[in-house]
Structures are given as C-alpha cells and as structure tokens.
Amino acid sequence: MRIIVQKYGGKSVANIKRIRDVAEMVVERHIAGEGLVVVVSAMADTTDQLLEYAHSISPNPSERELDMLLTAGERISMALLSMAICDLGHSAISFTGSQSGIITDDIHNRARIVEIRASRIIDEIQRGRIVIVAGFQGVSGKKEVTTLGRGGSDTTAIALSCALGADSCEIYSDVDGIYSADPKICSDAIHISEIDYDTLFDLTFFGAKVVHHRAVELARKFNIPILLASSINRGKFTMVKSKAMEGAIFSAVSIQPEILWVSLKIQEKKLKLFWDEFDKIRTSIRNPSIYIDNGYANIIFWTLPANSDEVKQVLKKFDEIEIEFDELAIVAISGLKLAESPEAIADVIDIMRKHSIKFRFIGTTNMSIFIILDRKEAKKTMDIIHRELILK
Ligand code: ASP
Ligand code: MG
C-alpha cells in the first residue's frame, strides 16, 4: 500500500467548513486505496491567541506550561478532523504527538525530534484507519509534552514521512505552491511547478511562507519528495525534488520585510562563550559572519523580530561589548549556484544603482544573493529585482 503523509496548515482547517473540505479530500484518497497519515496545525490563529492568553496571565510564563497550552491547539483540529471523517462513514483515529510516538529532547518550546516510534500509527493504517496526528508536538524522554517551535507542524509531517517510509509528503496551505515572488507584492509572479530542495530552503529561509525551512532541510536530508498545494484553490502545485530546474539561473525572489540586523564587537577571547550562550537557548542567529581585527571579533548577523528579545537578553550577559541594532529588511534572489557567479552580484548591484536603492549589506549563500536594506525600500526592491532578473 502507498503511504502518504499529508499536512494541513492552520488556514486549511480554519473553520468547520474547511475541516469538512479537508475530510473529503482525505477520504477521496483513502477510497483510492492509499494509507493516509494526516498532520494538522491548530485552527487559523489559535496558536497566537493561546500565546496572547499566556502573556496576559503572566509576562513570563513557564516554558513547560506554554507547551501544555499550545499543544491544545493542534489537539482541537485533530479531533474535529477525525470526527468529520467518521461522519463521512470512514474510520479515523486522532493521536497527539506523544501517542504518535514522536520522541523529542527535553527543551521546551523548541524541541528537536530524536526518534519516532511509529508502531501505533502503522497498526492503525493496517487496520484500514486514517490516522490524524497533531502537528508541532512530541514527548520528551522525561514524559513531558514538548513543542517544536513555531511552524513545527511541517517538521512533524516530514519527520513522520521519514519514519513511515512514506511515498510522498503533501503539504497543504492556502497557497498553491511556490511563485517566483510573493504574489501579494508582485502581481506578475510566475507559478513554479518544480523546485529543488536547495533553492526552496533558501526561499523559505529568506521569507517565503509556504513551508518551514526546517522541514525543507529535513526533507532534503532524507530525500522525501514534497508536494506543496492549496487545500482551498485546488489545481496548481509545486513538486519539490532533489534535482529540478537544471539550467535556470534566477528562479525566485523572497522577502523578510522585518529583520533585526545586529553588528557588534567583542573581545576575541570571549568568542566561544558568546556562541555557547546562543546555542544554549537555541535561538535563530542567521547568516552570521565574524572577522577578527586586533584582538577583537566583529560579528554581524540577523534575526527575526520574534527572536529579538531573547537575542538581546543573551547580549546583555556580556559587558565590554559594542552593539548596534538596526531594524531592516531582506530581499533575496535565489537560484542555481549563484554564489559562484560574480556576474550575478554585478547584475544585482547594477539594478540597485540604476534605481537609486541604497543597501546596507549584500551577502551570499550557495544558492542566493541577499540584500539587507531599509524596510521601506524592501517591497519596491523585490518588485524591481523580480521584474529585471526573473521576468526578463
Ligand atoms: N500551530 C503552530 C504555529 O502556529 C504550529 C504550526 O502551525 O506549524 O506555529
Ligand atoms: Mg499555525
């Protein structure tokens, strides 16, 4: 039997009608003879709402209790979806992360999956049932409920696909896959029907919201084919594979409209301690670089607004440190092996100059050129770069 893991995001299960629609999609595939494991997110903005409750009860809620609270969001959608499927006359059963055998380490709010003991899921599939799994959660070795961090349901779906040896992993949201730019910003963005893991990783890392970059990394590592589609506007989709788009130079532009750009100077001898402190809280320090000059380390990196408080907390632990924070944005252009091409960087700089757009920093990854610039320039820059480098 083909085993398919599907994941439905918060917008796909936003209300009762959408949950019923998802139930129908699932049942259709079940009737076709596939073994289905369906991972769900919390309904619409439930997670944000629960977080708001927590922070209005206490400015500093315990991380353990936050996990107890937030896992409830996914539990609601899993039970409702299971009921909806049963209502259509098919057999379904819902499981929490813990019941699904998703074992994590014991770091609350940002746990990592260490192992999946999927025997219970497998038994139920063999019994002919559709299995619904609450995304974004697991259980630690100490039997504590944990969450995987925001957007973690995608990671649940890919990890389950690995553990079950699934034939594919289908991730449904309210957008029908990847576009050459954010269609809400660039109305002429082109739909991309096939993309490789490396490019997709960068696009999601630099702001494309269709799937979480951590899940893309996991899929790349285990070579899990992913299908990205909408459960609301059905039709188009994007297939993610290890090799696609051979020959394309620029494939898409992405945007992080709000980042915190951090530049600092610290004594070189404190460098190891500095990174250890960040490692301890597992925060997201992105594209860091360090250069050493005269016994001092000059460090630059960026982080998202959601992480900026914890980053600032850590920085406070160091005295004798010079820090500058800037609220900026990123526009990135991704494609095949861009970093090897001085020509591509020259093209970007030429465009920026032609349109008199100032930038603070240009960096590269293996697949992307990213430009750090003023927030108010970001959308315009995305549109210009998209038009000049992709549409042309
Ligand atoms: N509900 C969680 C969140 O909003 C997990 C997820 O949707 O992937 O972050
Ligand atoms: Mg969500």
Tab-separated table of C-alpha atoms and ligand atoms in Angstrom:
chain	number	residue	atom	x	y	z
A	1	MET	CA	0.000	0.000	0.000
A	2	ARG	CA	1.209	3.505	-0.814
A	3	ILE	CA	1.663	5.546	2.342
A	4	ILE	CA	1.006	9.264	2.025
A	5	VAL	CA	1.594	11.830	4.720
A	6	GLN	CA	-0.494	14.959	4.311
A	7	LYS	CA	-0.214	18.121	6.347
A	8	TYR	CA	-2.903	20.775	6.583
A	9	GLY	CA	-1.911	24.197	7.872
A	10	GLY	CA	-3.924	26.495	10.098
A	11	LYS	CA	-5.755	28.198	7.221
A	12	SER	CA	-6.770	24.834	5.730
A	13	VAL	CA	-8.542	23.954	8.986
A	14	ALA	CA	-9.582	27.493	9.896
A	15	ASN	CA	-13.271	26.724	10.371
A	16	ILE	CA	-15.799	23.888	10.324
A	17	LYS	CA	-16.444	24.185	6.591
A	18	ARG	CA	-12.733	23.935	5.795
A	19	ILE	CA	-12.312	20.975	8.136
A	20	ARG	CA	-15.147	19.218	6.315
A	21	ASP	CA	-13.480	20.022	2.977
A	22	VAL	CA	-10.231	18.518	4.241
A	23	ALA	CA	-12.121	15.445	5.444
A	24	GLU	CA	-13.484	14.997	1.916
A	25	MET	CA	-10.039	15.354	0.344
A	26	VAL	CA	-8.644	12.771	2.739
A	27	VAL	CA	-11.488	10.317	2.220
A	28	GLU	CA	-11.155	10.582	-1.571
A	29	ARG	CA	-7.582	9.343	-1.298
A	30	HIS	CA	-8.456	6.689	1.246
A	31	ILE	CA	-11.054	5.274	-1.132
A	32	ALA	CA	-8.358	5.179	-3.829
A	33	GLY	CA	-6.514	2.727	-1.593
A	34	GLU	CA	-3.784	4.835	-0.053
A	35	GLY	CA	-2.641	4.647	3.557
A	36	LEU	CA	-3.085	8.144	4.956
A	37	VAL	CA	-1.447	9.881	7.856
A	38	VAL	CA	-2.748	13.419	8.212
A	39	VAL	CA	-0.862	16.007	10.248
A	40	VAL	CA	-2.825	19.076	11.302
A	41	SER	CA	-1.940	22.514	12.618
A	42	ALA	CA	-4.049	24.490	15.045
A	43	MET	CA	-7.066	26.233	13.510
A	44	ALA	CA	-6.213	29.636	11.958
A	45	ASP	CA	-4.756	31.967	14.603
A	46	THR	CA	-5.375	29.679	17.560
A	47	THR	CA	-1.697	29.425	18.490
A	48	ASP	CA	-1.312	33.218	18.504
A	49	GLN	CA	-4.438	33.522	20.587
A	50	LEU	CA	-3.246	30.979	23.134
A	51	LEU	CA	0.078	32.795	23.346
A	52	GLU	CA	-1.789	36.014	23.960
A	53	TYR	CA	-3.729	34.408	26.822
A	54	ALA	CA	-0.498	33.151	28.337
A	55	HIS	CA	1.170	36.527	28.172
A	56	SER	CA	-1.823	38.297	29.627
A	57	ILE	CA	-1.779	35.896	32.587
A	58	SER	CA	1.949	36.287	33.112
A	59	PRO	CA	4.670	38.348	31.459
A	60	ASN	CA	6.971	35.369	31.809
A	61	PRO	CA	5.014	32.121	31.530
A	62	SER	CA	6.812	28.861	32.262
A	63	GLU	CA	8.040	27.134	29.141
A	64	ARG	CA	6.595	23.821	30.262
A	65	GLU	CA	3.125	25.273	30.772
A	66	LEU	CA	3.358	27.075	27.432
A	67	ASP	CA	3.846	23.702	25.777
A	68	MET	CA	0.881	22.271	27.672
A	69	LEU	CA	-1.187	25.190	26.433
A	70	LEU	CA	-0.044	25.396	22.813
A	71	THR	CA	-0.364	21.664	22.110
A	72	ALA	CA	-4.066	22.061	22.847
A	73	GLY	CA	-4.455	24.000	19.577
A	74	GLU	CA	-3.482	21.055	17.403
A	75	ARG	CA	-5.488	18.704	19.602
A	76	ILE	CA	-8.666	20.597	18.721
A	77	SER	CA	-8.118	20.319	14.983
A	78	MET	CA	-7.067	16.665	15.085
A	79	ALA	CA	-10.197	15.620	16.992
A	80	LEU	CA	-12.513	17.676	14.776
A	81	LEU	CA	-10.979	16.319	11.581
A	82	SER	CA	-11.237	12.770	12.860
A	83	MET	CA	-14.918	13.349	13.708
A	84	ALA	CA	-15.540	14.849	10.264
A	85	ILE	CA	-14.031	11.798	8.565
A	86	CYS	CA	-16.039	9.427	10.731
A	87	ASP	CA	-19.114	11.441	9.843
A	88	LEU	CA	-18.452	10.661	6.174
A	89	GLY	CA	-18.629	6.986	7.075
A	90	HIS	CA	-14.898	6.248	7.224
A	91	SER	CA	-12.751	5.126	10.055
A	92	ALA	CA	-10.265	7.594	11.557
A	93	ILE	CA	-8.376	7.994	14.793
A	94	SER	CA	-6.509	11.021	16.108
A	95	PHE	CA	-3.265	10.947	18.081
A	96	THR	CA	-1.324	13.589	19.956
A	97	GLY	CA	2.405	13.820	19.257
A	98	SER	CA	3.045	11.688	22.287
A	99	GLN	CA	0.575	8.989	21.225
A	100	SER	CA	2.152	9.032	17.761
A	101	GLY	CA	5.498	8.105	19.311
A	102	ILE	CA	7.231	11.365	18.426
A	103	ILE	CA	10.074	11.459	20.927
A	104	THR	CA	11.923	14.751	21.339
A	105	ASP	CA	14.726	16.070	23.504
A	106	ASP	CA	13.603	17.913	26.613
A	107	ILE	CA	13.994	21.532	25.538
A	108	HIS	CA	10.540	23.087	25.835
A	109	ASN	CA	9.192	25.400	23.102
A	110	ARG	CA	11.924	24.452	20.622
A	111	ALA	CA	12.368	20.718	20.960
A	112	ARG	CA	14.071	18.580	18.355
A	113	ILE	CA	12.761	15.201	17.305
A	114	VAL	CA	15.165	12.438	18.294
A	115	GLU	CA	13.152	9.401	17.281
A	116	ILE	CA	9.722	8.332	16.066
A	117	ARG	CA	8.257	5.081	17.324
A	118	ALA	CA	5.514	4.820	14.772
A	119	SER	CA	4.194	1.339	15.589
A	120	ARG	CA	0.824	2.610	16.774
A	121	ILE	CA	0.304	4.625	13.592
A	122	ILE	CA	1.337	1.664	11.445
A	123	ASP	CA	-1.063	-0.682	13.289
A	124	GLU	CA	-3.960	1.692	12.701
A	125	ILE	CA	-3.179	2.124	8.998
A	126	GLN	CA	-3.021	-1.632	8.590
A	127	ARG	CA	-6.385	-1.816	10.277
A	128	GLY	CA	-7.685	0.435	7.489
A	129	ARG	CA	-7.980	3.582	9.513
A	130	ILE	CA	-6.988	7.106	8.575
A	131	VAL	CA	-4.605	8.402	11.202
A	132	ILE	CA	-4.725	12.071	12.218
A	133	VAL	CA	-1.675	13.413	14.029
A	134	ALA	CA	-1.399	16.658	15.970
A	135	GLY	CA	1.470	18.625	14.450
A	136	PHE	CA	4.234	20.578	16.155
A	137	GLN	CA	4.497	18.408	19.261
A	138	GLY	CA	6.087	15.413	20.866
A	139	VAL	CA	7.043	13.950	24.192
A	140	SER	CA	10.452	14.027	25.838
A	141	GLY	CA	12.324	11.113	27.407
A	142	LYS	CA	11.093	12.505	30.743
A	143	LYS	CA	7.489	12.107	29.511
A	144	GLU	CA	6.960	15.846	29.266
A	145	VAL	CA	4.930	17.301	26.421
A	146	THR	CA	7.088	19.447	24.140
A	147	THR	CA	6.599	21.648	21.098
A	148	LEU	CA	8.918	22.007	18.138
A	149	GLY	CA	8.793	25.799	17.732
A	150	ARG	CA	6.538	27.955	15.580
A	151	GLY	CA	5.704	26.419	12.240
A	152	GLY	CA	6.687	23.000	13.595
A	153	SER	CA	3.839	21.036	12.001
A	154	ASP	CA	5.692	20.918	8.689
A	155	THR	CA	8.603	19.328	10.511
A	156	THR	CA	6.237	16.788	12.082
A	157	ALA	CA	4.960	15.849	8.629
A	158	ILE	CA	8.393	15.385	7.080
A	159	ALA	CA	9.732	13.502	10.095
A	160	LEU	CA	6.728	11.159	10.001
A	161	SER	CA	7.261	10.656	6.264
A	162	CYS	CA	10.808	9.503	7.021
A	163	ALA	CA	9.769	7.252	9.870
A	164	LEU	CA	6.968	5.621	7.879
A	165	GLY	CA	8.925	5.385	4.629
A	166	ALA	CA	6.079	7.348	3.035
A	167	ASP	CA	5.858	7.579	-0.749
A	168	SER	CA	5.358	11.310	-0.522
A	169	CYS	CA	4.578	14.164	1.772
A	170	GLU	CA	1.895	16.631	0.720
A	171	ILE	CA	1.810	19.990	2.445
A	172	TYR	CA	-1.441	21.933	2.082
A	173	SER	CA	-1.883	25.592	2.941
A	174	ASP	CA	-3.847	28.463	1.452
A	175	VAL	CA	-1.338	28.983	-1.395
A	176	ASP	CA	-0.887	26.665	-4.320
A	177	GLY	CA	2.863	26.269	-4.108
A	178	ILE	CA	5.885	28.415	-4.868
A	179	TYR	CA	5.908	31.528	-7.019
A	180	SER	CA	8.793	33.482	-8.474
A	181	ALA	CA	7.955	36.199	-5.916
A	182	ASP	CA	5.291	36.836	-3.306
A	183	PRO	CA	2.148	37.246	-5.464
A	184	LYS	CA	0.729	39.652	-2.879
A	185	ILE	CA	3.624	42.012	-3.635
A	186	CYS	CA	4.421	41.205	-7.285
A	187	SER	CA	1.186	40.651	-9.165
A	188	ASP	CA	3.079	39.228	-12.153
A	189	ALA	CA	4.777	36.457	-10.135
A	190	ILE	CA	5.024	33.174	-12.026
A	191	HIS	CA	3.984	29.848	-10.558
A	192	ILE	CA	6.841	27.337	-10.245
A	193	SER	CA	5.795	23.733	-10.778
A	194	GLU	CA	9.093	22.096	-9.840
A	195	ILE	CA	11.826	23.221	-7.499
A	196	ASP	CA	14.881	21.673	-5.842
A	197	TYR	CA	15.419	21.419	-2.095
A	198	ASP	CA	18.362	23.817	-2.023
A	199	THR	CA	16.559	26.681	-3.720
A	200	LEU	CA	13.402	26.083	-1.701
A	201	PHE	CA	15.392	26.043	1.508
A	202	ASP	CA	16.786	29.488	0.759
A	203	LEU	CA	13.449	30.904	-0.365
A	204	THR	CA	11.802	29.809	2.872
A	205	PHE	CA	14.778	30.884	4.972
A	206	PHE	CA	14.550	34.345	3.411
A	207	GLY	CA	10.823	34.659	3.954
A	208	ALA	CA	8.654	32.535	1.624
A	209	LYS	CA	5.933	31.192	3.905
A	210	VAL	CA	4.615	28.133	2.093
A	211	VAL	CA	6.617	25.652	4.160
A	212	HIS	CA	9.004	25.931	7.095
A	213	HIS	CA	12.700	25.884	6.157
A	214	ARG	CA	13.477	23.384	8.901
A	215	ALA	CA	11.126	20.886	7.253
A	216	VAL	CA	12.767	21.505	3.879
A	217	GLU	CA	16.145	20.758	5.395
A	218	LEU	CA	14.867	17.503	6.836
A	219	ALA	CA	13.258	16.508	3.546
A	220	ARG	CA	16.495	17.237	1.695
A	221	LYS	CA	18.462	15.144	4.147
A	222	PHE	CA	16.200	12.110	3.716
A	223	ASN	CA	15.216	12.770	0.120
A	224	ILE	CA	11.465	12.950	0.822
A	225	PRO	CA	9.526	14.222	-2.200
A	226	ILE	CA	7.229	17.072	-1.172
A	227	LEU	CA	4.140	18.385	-2.901
A	228	LEU	CA	3.087	21.927	-1.981
A	229	ALA	CA	-0.510	22.779	-2.751
A	230	SER	CA	-3.578	24.620	-1.573
A	231	SER	CA	-6.494	22.818	0.033
A	232	ILE	CA	-8.662	25.809	-0.842
A	233	ASN	CA	-7.853	26.568	-4.509
A	234	ARG	CA	-7.146	23.152	-5.892
A	235	GLY	CA	-5.320	22.743	-9.196
A	236	LYS	CA	-1.762	24.032	-9.299
A	237	PHE	CA	1.017	22.691	-7.097
A	238	THR	CA	4.798	22.677	-6.732
A	239	MET	CA	6.815	19.450	-6.621
A	240	VAL	CA	9.996	19.558	-4.587
A	241	LYS	CA	12.764	17.181	-5.559
A	242	SER	CA	16.496	16.911	-5.288
A	243	LYS	CA	17.005	17.939	-8.900
A	244	ALA	CA	14.869	20.326	-10.845
A	245	MET	CA	15.178	23.381	-12.977
A	246	GLU	CA	18.529	22.479	-14.484
A	247	GLY	CA	19.780	25.493	-16.355
A	248	ALA	CA	17.728	28.146	-14.611
A	249	ILE	CA	19.827	30.974	-13.283
A	250	PHE	CA	17.434	33.004	-11.189
A	251	SER	CA	14.327	31.251	-10.005
A	252	ALA	CA	12.632	33.337	-7.350
A	253	VAL	CA	12.802	36.346	-5.065
A	254	SER	CA	11.846	36.291	-1.412
A	255	ILE	CA	11.407	38.917	1.263
A	256	GLN	CA	11.784	39.242	5.015
A	257	PRO	CA	10.072	42.607	5.488
A	258	GLU	CA	11.207	42.907	9.120
A	259	ILE	CA	14.523	41.754	10.486
A	260	LEU	CA	16.801	42.896	13.257
A	261	TRP	CA	20.315	43.461	11.943
A	262	VAL	CA	22.924	43.121	14.671
A	263	SER	CA	26.532	44.239	14.441
A	264	LEU	CA	28.829	44.023	17.408
A	265	LYS	CA	32.396	43.968	18.575
A	266	ILE	CA	33.617	41.701	21.345
A	267	GLN	CA	36.994	40.559	22.644
A	268	GLU	CA	38.249	37.656	20.605
A	269	LYS	CA	38.842	35.517	23.693
A	270	LYS	CA	35.111	35.653	24.512
A	271	LEU	CA	34.087	34.318	21.119
A	272	LYS	CA	33.472	30.702	22.111
A	273	LEU	CA	31.499	31.705	25.205
A	274	PHE	CA	29.464	34.074	23.037
A	275	TRP	CA	28.280	31.332	20.673
A	276	ASP	CA	27.774	28.855	23.529
A	277	GLU	CA	25.281	31.260	25.111
A	278	PHE	CA	23.254	31.435	21.903
A	279	ASP	CA	23.462	27.697	21.426
A	280	LYS	CA	22.035	27.174	24.925
A	281	ILE	CA	18.783	28.915	24.058
A	282	ARG	CA	18.688	27.514	20.520
A	283	THR	CA	17.804	30.839	19.066
A	284	SER	CA	17.934	31.682	15.432
A	285	ILE	CA	21.103	33.612	14.562
A	286	ARG	CA	21.081	33.894	10.804
A	287	ASN	CA	23.939	34.250	8.326
A	288	PRO	CA	26.479	35.153	10.993
A	289	SER	CA	29.938	36.223	9.999
A	290	ILE	CA	32.942	37.062	12.080
A	291	TYR	CA	36.099	38.891	11.257
A	292	ILE	CA	38.976	39.291	13.614
A	293	ASP	CA	40.879	42.517	13.941
A	294	ASN	CA	43.434	43.381	16.579
A	295	GLY	CA	42.189	41.062	19.334
A	296	TYR	CA	38.541	41.877	18.669
A	297	ALA	CA	35.889	39.923	16.853
A	298	ASN	CA	33.481	41.904	14.694
A	299	ILE	CA	30.270	39.938	14.333
A	300	ILE	CA	27.269	40.540	12.150
A	301	PHE	CA	24.078	38.539	11.872
A	302	TRP	CA	20.337	38.991	11.553
A	303	THR	CA	17.363	37.593	13.376
A	304	LEU	CA	13.584	37.779	13.170
A	305	PRO	CA	11.510	40.096	15.392
A	306	ALA	CA	10.109	37.017	17.176
A	307	ASN	CA	13.625	36.169	18.364
A	308	SER	CA	14.943	39.646	19.030
A	309	ASP	CA	14.074	39.773	22.739
A	310	GLU	CA	15.894	36.552	23.524
A	311	VAL	CA	18.866	37.637	21.437
A	312	LYS	CA	19.038	40.935	23.334
A	313	GLN	CA	18.778	39.028	26.648
A	314	VAL	CA	21.836	36.988	25.749
A	315	LEU	CA	23.785	40.032	24.588
A	316	LYS	CA	23.120	41.678	27.963
A	317	LYS	CA	25.216	38.962	29.614
A	318	PHE	CA	28.344	40.401	28.047
A	319	ASP	CA	29.939	43.567	29.253
A	320	GLU	CA	32.559	45.380	27.219
A	321	ILE	CA	30.686	44.785	24.033
A	322	GLU	CA	29.782	47.362	21.409
A	323	ILE	CA	26.447	46.632	19.791
A	324	GLU	CA	24.362	48.234	17.109
A	325	PHE	CA	20.813	47.169	16.313
A	326	ASP	CA	19.082	48.178	13.096
A	327	GLU	CA	15.536	47.418	12.080
A	328	LEU	CA	15.942	46.486	8.428
A	329	ALA	CA	14.602	44.105	5.783
A	330	ILE	CA	15.962	41.468	3.423
A	331	VAL	CA	15.301	40.822	-0.225
A	332	ALA	CA	16.912	37.669	-1.582
A	333	ILE	CA	17.191	36.252	-5.055
A	334	SER	CA	17.739	32.530	-5.271
A	335	GLY	CA	18.686	30.140	-7.999
A	336	LEU	CA	21.277	27.697	-9.092
A	337	LYS	CA	24.752	28.155	-7.592
A	338	LEU	CA	24.512	31.920	-7.550
A	339	ALA	CA	27.330	32.315	-5.124
A	340	GLU	CA	29.783	31.104	-7.725
A	341	SER	CA	28.820	33.859	-10.077
A	342	PRO	CA	30.351	37.340	-9.781
A	343	GLU	CA	28.172	38.210	-12.754
A	344	ALA	CA	25.037	37.690	-10.698
A	345	ILE	CA	26.288	40.000	-7.955
A	346	ALA	CA	27.223	42.572	-10.580
A	347	ASP	CA	23.700	42.343	-12.024
A	348	VAL	CA	22.146	42.938	-8.615
A	349	ILE	CA	24.379	45.894	-7.872
A	350	ASP	CA	23.676	47.367	-11.281
A	351	ILE	CA	19.930	47.205	-10.654
A	352	MET	CA	20.260	48.753	-7.222
A	353	ARG	CA	22.312	51.591	-8.638
A	354	LYS	CA	20.005	52.150	-11.600
A	355	HIS	CA	17.027	52.560	-9.283
A	356	SER	CA	18.999	54.505	-6.658
A	357	ILE	CA	18.243	51.976	-3.928
A	358	LYS	CA	20.721	52.028	-1.083
A	359	PHE	CA	21.633	48.807	0.676
A	360	ARG	CA	23.455	48.087	3.910
A	361	PHE	CA	24.909	44.684	3.122
A	362	ILE	CA	24.984	42.082	0.388
A	363	GLY	CA	25.683	38.503	1.363
A	364	THR	CA	25.578	35.201	-0.444
A	365	THR	CA	24.719	31.613	0.322
A	366	ASN	CA	25.344	28.783	-2.066
A	367	MET	CA	22.003	29.434	-3.735
A	368	SER	CA	21.201	33.092	-3.067
A	369	ILE	CA	22.249	36.673	-3.008
A	370	PHE	CA	20.617	38.501	-0.124
A	371	ILE	CA	20.392	42.243	0.219
A	372	ILE	CA	19.914	43.923	3.571
A	373	LEU	CA	18.235	47.270	3.217
A	374	ASP	CA	15.765	49.790	4.628
A	375	ARG	CA	12.333	48.401	5.409
A	376	LYS	CA	10.571	50.996	3.307
A	377	GLU	CA	12.628	50.017	0.239
A	378	ALA	CA	12.043	46.274	0.548
A	379	LYS	CA	8.798	45.689	-1.376
A	380	LYS	CA	9.791	48.027	-4.171
A	381	THR	CA	13.176	46.286	-4.428
A	382	MET	CA	11.546	42.875	-4.544
A	383	ASP	CA	9.347	44.022	-7.371
A	384	ILE	CA	12.220	45.571	-9.344
A	385	ILE	CA	14.569	42.609	-8.910
A	386	HIS	CA	11.787	40.219	-9.826
A	387	ARG	CA	10.997	42.165	-12.969
A	388	GLU	CA	14.576	42.720	-14.080
A	389	LEU	CA	16.157	39.382	-13.212
A	390	ILE	CA	13.342	36.881	-13.455
A	391	LEU	CA	10.681	38.139	-15.808
A	392	LYS	CA	13.277	39.356	-18.352
B	1	ASP	N1	0.297	25.917	15.317
B	1	ASP	C1	1.730	26.099	15.373
B	1	ASP	C2	2.098	27.503	14.928
B	1	ASP	O1	1.214	28.263	14.588
B	1	ASP	C3	2.462	25.083	14.567
B	1	ASP	C4	2.197	25.125	13.097
B	1	ASP	O2	1.210	25.665	12.645
B	1	ASP	O3	3.003	24.562	12.351
B	1	ASP	O4	3.253	27.840	14.937
B	2	MG	MG	-0.234	27.620	12.903
